[in-house]
Short mmCIF file of C-alpha atoms in Angstrom, two decimals:
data_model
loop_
_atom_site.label_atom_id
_atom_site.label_comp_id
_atom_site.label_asym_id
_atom_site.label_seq_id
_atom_site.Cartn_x
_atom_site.Cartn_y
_atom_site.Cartn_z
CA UNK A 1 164.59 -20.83 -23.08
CA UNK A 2 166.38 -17.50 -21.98
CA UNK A 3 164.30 -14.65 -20.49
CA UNK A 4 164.06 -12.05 -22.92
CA UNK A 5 161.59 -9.80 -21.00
CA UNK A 6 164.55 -7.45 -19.69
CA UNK A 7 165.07 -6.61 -23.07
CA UNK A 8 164.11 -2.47 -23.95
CA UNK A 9 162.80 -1.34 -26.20
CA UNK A 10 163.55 -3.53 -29.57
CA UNK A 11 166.93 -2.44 -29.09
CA UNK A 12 169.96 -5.39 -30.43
CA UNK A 13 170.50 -7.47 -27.08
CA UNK A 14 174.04 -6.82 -25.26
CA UNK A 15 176.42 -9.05 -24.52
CA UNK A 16 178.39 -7.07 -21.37
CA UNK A 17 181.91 -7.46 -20.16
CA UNK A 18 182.32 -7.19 -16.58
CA UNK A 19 184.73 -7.27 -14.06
CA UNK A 20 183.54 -8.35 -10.47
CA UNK A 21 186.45 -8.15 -7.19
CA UNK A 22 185.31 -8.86 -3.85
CA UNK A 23 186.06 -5.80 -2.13
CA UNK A 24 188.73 -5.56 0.52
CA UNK A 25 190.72 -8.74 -1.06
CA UNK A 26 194.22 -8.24 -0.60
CA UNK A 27 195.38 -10.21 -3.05
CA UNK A 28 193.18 -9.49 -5.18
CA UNK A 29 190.29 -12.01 -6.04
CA UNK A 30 188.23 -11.00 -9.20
CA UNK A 31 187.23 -12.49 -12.54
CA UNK A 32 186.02 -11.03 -15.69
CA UNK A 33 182.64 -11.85 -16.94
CA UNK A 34 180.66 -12.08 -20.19
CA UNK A 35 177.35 -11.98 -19.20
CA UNK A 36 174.04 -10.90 -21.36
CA UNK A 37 172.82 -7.75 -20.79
CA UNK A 38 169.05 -8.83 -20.21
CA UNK A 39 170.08 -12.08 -17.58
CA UNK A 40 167.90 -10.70 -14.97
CA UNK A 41 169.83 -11.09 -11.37
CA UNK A 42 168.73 -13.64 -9.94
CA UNK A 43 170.68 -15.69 -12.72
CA UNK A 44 173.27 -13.22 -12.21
CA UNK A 45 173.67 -14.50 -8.91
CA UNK A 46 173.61 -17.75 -9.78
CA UNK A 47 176.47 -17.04 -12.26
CA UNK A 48 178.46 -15.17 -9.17
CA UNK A 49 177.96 -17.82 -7.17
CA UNK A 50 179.65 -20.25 -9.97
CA UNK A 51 182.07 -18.56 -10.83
CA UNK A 52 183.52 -17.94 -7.01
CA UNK A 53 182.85 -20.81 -5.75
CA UNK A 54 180.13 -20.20 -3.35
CA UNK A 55 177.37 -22.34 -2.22
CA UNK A 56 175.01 -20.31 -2.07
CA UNK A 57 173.87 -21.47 1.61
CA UNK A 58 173.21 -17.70 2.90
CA UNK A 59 171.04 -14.40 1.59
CA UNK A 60 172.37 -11.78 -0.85
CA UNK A 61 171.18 -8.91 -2.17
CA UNK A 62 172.17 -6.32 -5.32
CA UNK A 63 171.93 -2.51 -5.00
CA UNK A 64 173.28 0.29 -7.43
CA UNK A 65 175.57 2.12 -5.21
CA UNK A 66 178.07 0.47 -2.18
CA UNK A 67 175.80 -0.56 0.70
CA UNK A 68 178.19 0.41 2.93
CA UNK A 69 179.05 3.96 1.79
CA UNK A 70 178.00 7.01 4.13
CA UNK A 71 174.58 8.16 2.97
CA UNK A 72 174.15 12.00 2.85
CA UNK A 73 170.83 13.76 3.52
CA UNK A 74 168.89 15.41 0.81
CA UNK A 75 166.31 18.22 1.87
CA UNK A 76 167.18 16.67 5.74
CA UNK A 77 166.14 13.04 4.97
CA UNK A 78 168.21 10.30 4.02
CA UNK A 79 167.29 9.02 0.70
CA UNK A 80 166.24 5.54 -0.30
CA UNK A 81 168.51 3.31 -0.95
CA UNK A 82 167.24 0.12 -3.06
CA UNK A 83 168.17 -3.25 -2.66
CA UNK A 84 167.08 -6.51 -5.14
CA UNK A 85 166.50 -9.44 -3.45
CA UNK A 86 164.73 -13.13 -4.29
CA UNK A 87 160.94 -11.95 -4.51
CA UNK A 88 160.29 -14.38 -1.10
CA UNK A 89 162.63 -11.69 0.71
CA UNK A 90 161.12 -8.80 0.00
CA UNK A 91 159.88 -7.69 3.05
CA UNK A 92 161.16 -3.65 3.27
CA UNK A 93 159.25 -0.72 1.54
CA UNK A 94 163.12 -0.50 0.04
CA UNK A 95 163.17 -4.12 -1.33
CA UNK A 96 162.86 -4.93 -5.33
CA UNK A 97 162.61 -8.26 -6.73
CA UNK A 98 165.83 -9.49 -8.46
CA UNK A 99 163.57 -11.31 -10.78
CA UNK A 100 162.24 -7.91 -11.98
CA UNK A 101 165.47 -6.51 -12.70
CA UNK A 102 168.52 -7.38 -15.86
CA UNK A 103 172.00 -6.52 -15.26
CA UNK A 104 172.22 -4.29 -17.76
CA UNK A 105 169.31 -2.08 -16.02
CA UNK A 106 171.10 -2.22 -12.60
CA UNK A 107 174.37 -1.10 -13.84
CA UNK A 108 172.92 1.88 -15.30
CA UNK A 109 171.54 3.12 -12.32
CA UNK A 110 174.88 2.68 -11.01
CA UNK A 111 176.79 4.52 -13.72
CA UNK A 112 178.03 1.33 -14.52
CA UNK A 113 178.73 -0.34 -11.34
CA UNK A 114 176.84 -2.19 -9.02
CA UNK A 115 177.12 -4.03 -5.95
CA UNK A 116 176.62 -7.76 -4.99
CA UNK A 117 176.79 -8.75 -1.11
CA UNK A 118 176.68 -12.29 -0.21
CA UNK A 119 176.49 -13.72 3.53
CA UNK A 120 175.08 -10.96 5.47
CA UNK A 121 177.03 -12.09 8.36
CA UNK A 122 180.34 -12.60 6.35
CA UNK A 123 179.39 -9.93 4.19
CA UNK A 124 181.66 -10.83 1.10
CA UNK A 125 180.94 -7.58 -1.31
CA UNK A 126 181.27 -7.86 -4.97
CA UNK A 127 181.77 -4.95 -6.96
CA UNK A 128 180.78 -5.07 -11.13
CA UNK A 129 182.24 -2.44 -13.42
CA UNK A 130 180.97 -2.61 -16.89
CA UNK A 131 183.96 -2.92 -18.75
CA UNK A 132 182.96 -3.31 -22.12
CA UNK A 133 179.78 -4.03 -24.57
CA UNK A 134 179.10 -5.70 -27.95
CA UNK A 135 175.90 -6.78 -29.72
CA UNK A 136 175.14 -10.45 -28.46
CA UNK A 137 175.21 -13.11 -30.92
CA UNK A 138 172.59 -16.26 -31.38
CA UNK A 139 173.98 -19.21 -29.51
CA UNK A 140 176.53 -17.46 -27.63
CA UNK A 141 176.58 -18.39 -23.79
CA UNK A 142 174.50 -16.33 -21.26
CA UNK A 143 177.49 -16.49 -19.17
CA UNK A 144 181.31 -17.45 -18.86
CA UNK A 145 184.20 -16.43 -17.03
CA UNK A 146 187.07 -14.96 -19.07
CA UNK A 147 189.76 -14.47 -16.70
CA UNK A 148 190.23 -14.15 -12.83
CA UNK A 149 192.67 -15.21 -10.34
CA UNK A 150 192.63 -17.29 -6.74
CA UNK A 151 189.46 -19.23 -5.76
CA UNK A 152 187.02 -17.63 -3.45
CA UNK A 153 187.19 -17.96 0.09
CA UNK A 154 185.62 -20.61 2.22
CA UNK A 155 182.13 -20.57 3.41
CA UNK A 156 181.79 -19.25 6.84
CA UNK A 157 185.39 -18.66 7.11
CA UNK A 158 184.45 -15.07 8.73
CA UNK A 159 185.10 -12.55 6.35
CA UNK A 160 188.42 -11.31 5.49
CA UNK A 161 189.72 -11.02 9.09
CA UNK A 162 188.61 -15.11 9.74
CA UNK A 163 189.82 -16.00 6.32
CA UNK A 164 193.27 -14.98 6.80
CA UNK A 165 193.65 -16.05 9.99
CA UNK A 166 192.43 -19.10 8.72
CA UNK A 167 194.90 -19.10 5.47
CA UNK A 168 197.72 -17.97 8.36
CA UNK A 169 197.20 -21.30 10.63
CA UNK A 170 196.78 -23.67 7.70
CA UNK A 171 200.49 -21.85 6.89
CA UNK A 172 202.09 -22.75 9.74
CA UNK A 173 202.21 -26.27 10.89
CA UNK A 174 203.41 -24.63 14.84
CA UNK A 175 200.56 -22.15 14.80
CA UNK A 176 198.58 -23.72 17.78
CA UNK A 177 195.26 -23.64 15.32
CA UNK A 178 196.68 -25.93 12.41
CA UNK A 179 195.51 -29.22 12.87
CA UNK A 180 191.93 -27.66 13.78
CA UNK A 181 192.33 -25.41 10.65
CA UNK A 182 193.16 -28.36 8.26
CA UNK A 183 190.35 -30.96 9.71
CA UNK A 184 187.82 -28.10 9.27
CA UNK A 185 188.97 -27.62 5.77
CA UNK A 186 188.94 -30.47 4.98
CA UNK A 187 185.34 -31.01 6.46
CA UNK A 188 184.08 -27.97 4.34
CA UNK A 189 186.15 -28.66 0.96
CA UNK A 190 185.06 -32.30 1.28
CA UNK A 191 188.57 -33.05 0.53
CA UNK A 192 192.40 -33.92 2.30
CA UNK A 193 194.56 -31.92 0.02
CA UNK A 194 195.77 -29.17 0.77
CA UNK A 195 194.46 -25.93 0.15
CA UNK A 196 195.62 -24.16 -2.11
CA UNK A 197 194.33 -20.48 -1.87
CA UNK A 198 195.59 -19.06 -5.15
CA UNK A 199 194.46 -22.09 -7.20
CA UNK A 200 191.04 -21.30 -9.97
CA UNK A 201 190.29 -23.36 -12.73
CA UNK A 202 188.61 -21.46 -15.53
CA UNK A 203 187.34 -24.21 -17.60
CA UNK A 204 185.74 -26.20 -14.82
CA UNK A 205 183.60 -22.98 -14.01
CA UNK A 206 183.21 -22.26 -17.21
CA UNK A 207 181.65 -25.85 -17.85
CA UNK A 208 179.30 -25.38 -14.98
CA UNK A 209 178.24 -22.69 -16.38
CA UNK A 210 177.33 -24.20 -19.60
CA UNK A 211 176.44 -27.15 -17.74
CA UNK A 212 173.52 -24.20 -15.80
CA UNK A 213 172.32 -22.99 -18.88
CA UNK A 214 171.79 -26.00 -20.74
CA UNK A 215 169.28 -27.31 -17.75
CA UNK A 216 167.41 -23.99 -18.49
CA UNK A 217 166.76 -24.39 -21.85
#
């Protein structure tokens, strides 16, 4: 059964288009979401990590406003800036409980926007801009992908900087890295073709997805 309890107010439930780009990709890796307005985020996670292909092996956190953007003071303090994270991780005076929280809530705090960091180490930054909203219908998904392009990158491939230098060995059959480069790929991907970067199937995530919120109910 979906959880309603994000839900305001008697107003008509949401159904929210949303476009999510992992900041800093060059090209560009993003995909455009229909997601309901009251999922609460930690099944918006769960629908990130679907529909990029992650693993979800590492932490990750929501706030309203880019994490990494220079904070100014207000009346000579810095002001607090709030992070959701799974309830077990709440440690910090400044952490929230994803659980707590829907999208739709967290992306008006953020004017419509909102940030989603995955792999504090890799620190692969999402950003969501509410595109669009319509009045959800019974029996319409919780979540699917509409559009996007290239697959996410690998797990502990380093951020951006590793990644590319990874995508630049796996290029090159001379660069002195390539045979290392395709045996860890392979070792990660759990496959021996080659990778393909740019490739993204819609309808297999799309199918997980369905496949997610069927279990649920």
């Amino acid at each position: 059964m979906e959880n309603d309890s994000a839900a305001m107010g008697g107003k008509p439930e949401s159904m929210l288009e949303v476009r999510v780009e992992l900041v800093d990709s060059d090209p560009k890796i993003w995909r455009q979401l229909e997601v309901r307005g009251s999922l609460t985020l930690d099944r918006v996670h769960q629908t990130l990590q679907t529909a990029f292909g992650w693993e979800d092996m590492h932490l990750h956190r929501f706030t309203a406003d880019d994490p990494f953007a220079p904070l100014r003071t207000v009346d000579g303090q810095m002001p607090e800036t709030l992070q959701w994270l799974p309830r077990q991780e709440c440690v910090e005076t400044d952490d929230r409980p994803e659980e707590d929280l829907a999208l739709a809530q967290l992306l008006a705090l953020g004017g419509g926007a909102a940030f989603y960091e995955y792999d504090f180490g890799d620190s692969w930054l999402h950003r969501l801009e509410l595109v669009s909203q319509r009045t959800w219908s019974e029996g319409t998904s919780p979540a699917r992908v509409l559009d996007g392009t290239r697959r996410g990158p690998l797990e502990d491939s380093g951020g951006f900087p590793g990644y590319e230098e990874l995508l630049e060995a796996l290029a090159d059959p001379a660069h002195p890295d390539h045979a290392e480069s395709v045996e860890w790929v392979a070792e990660i991907t759990d496959s021996d073709e080659p990778f393909d970067p740019a490739f993204w199937d819609v309808e297999s995530v799309n199918h997980a997805l369905a496949a997610q919120a069927h279990a649920r109910n």
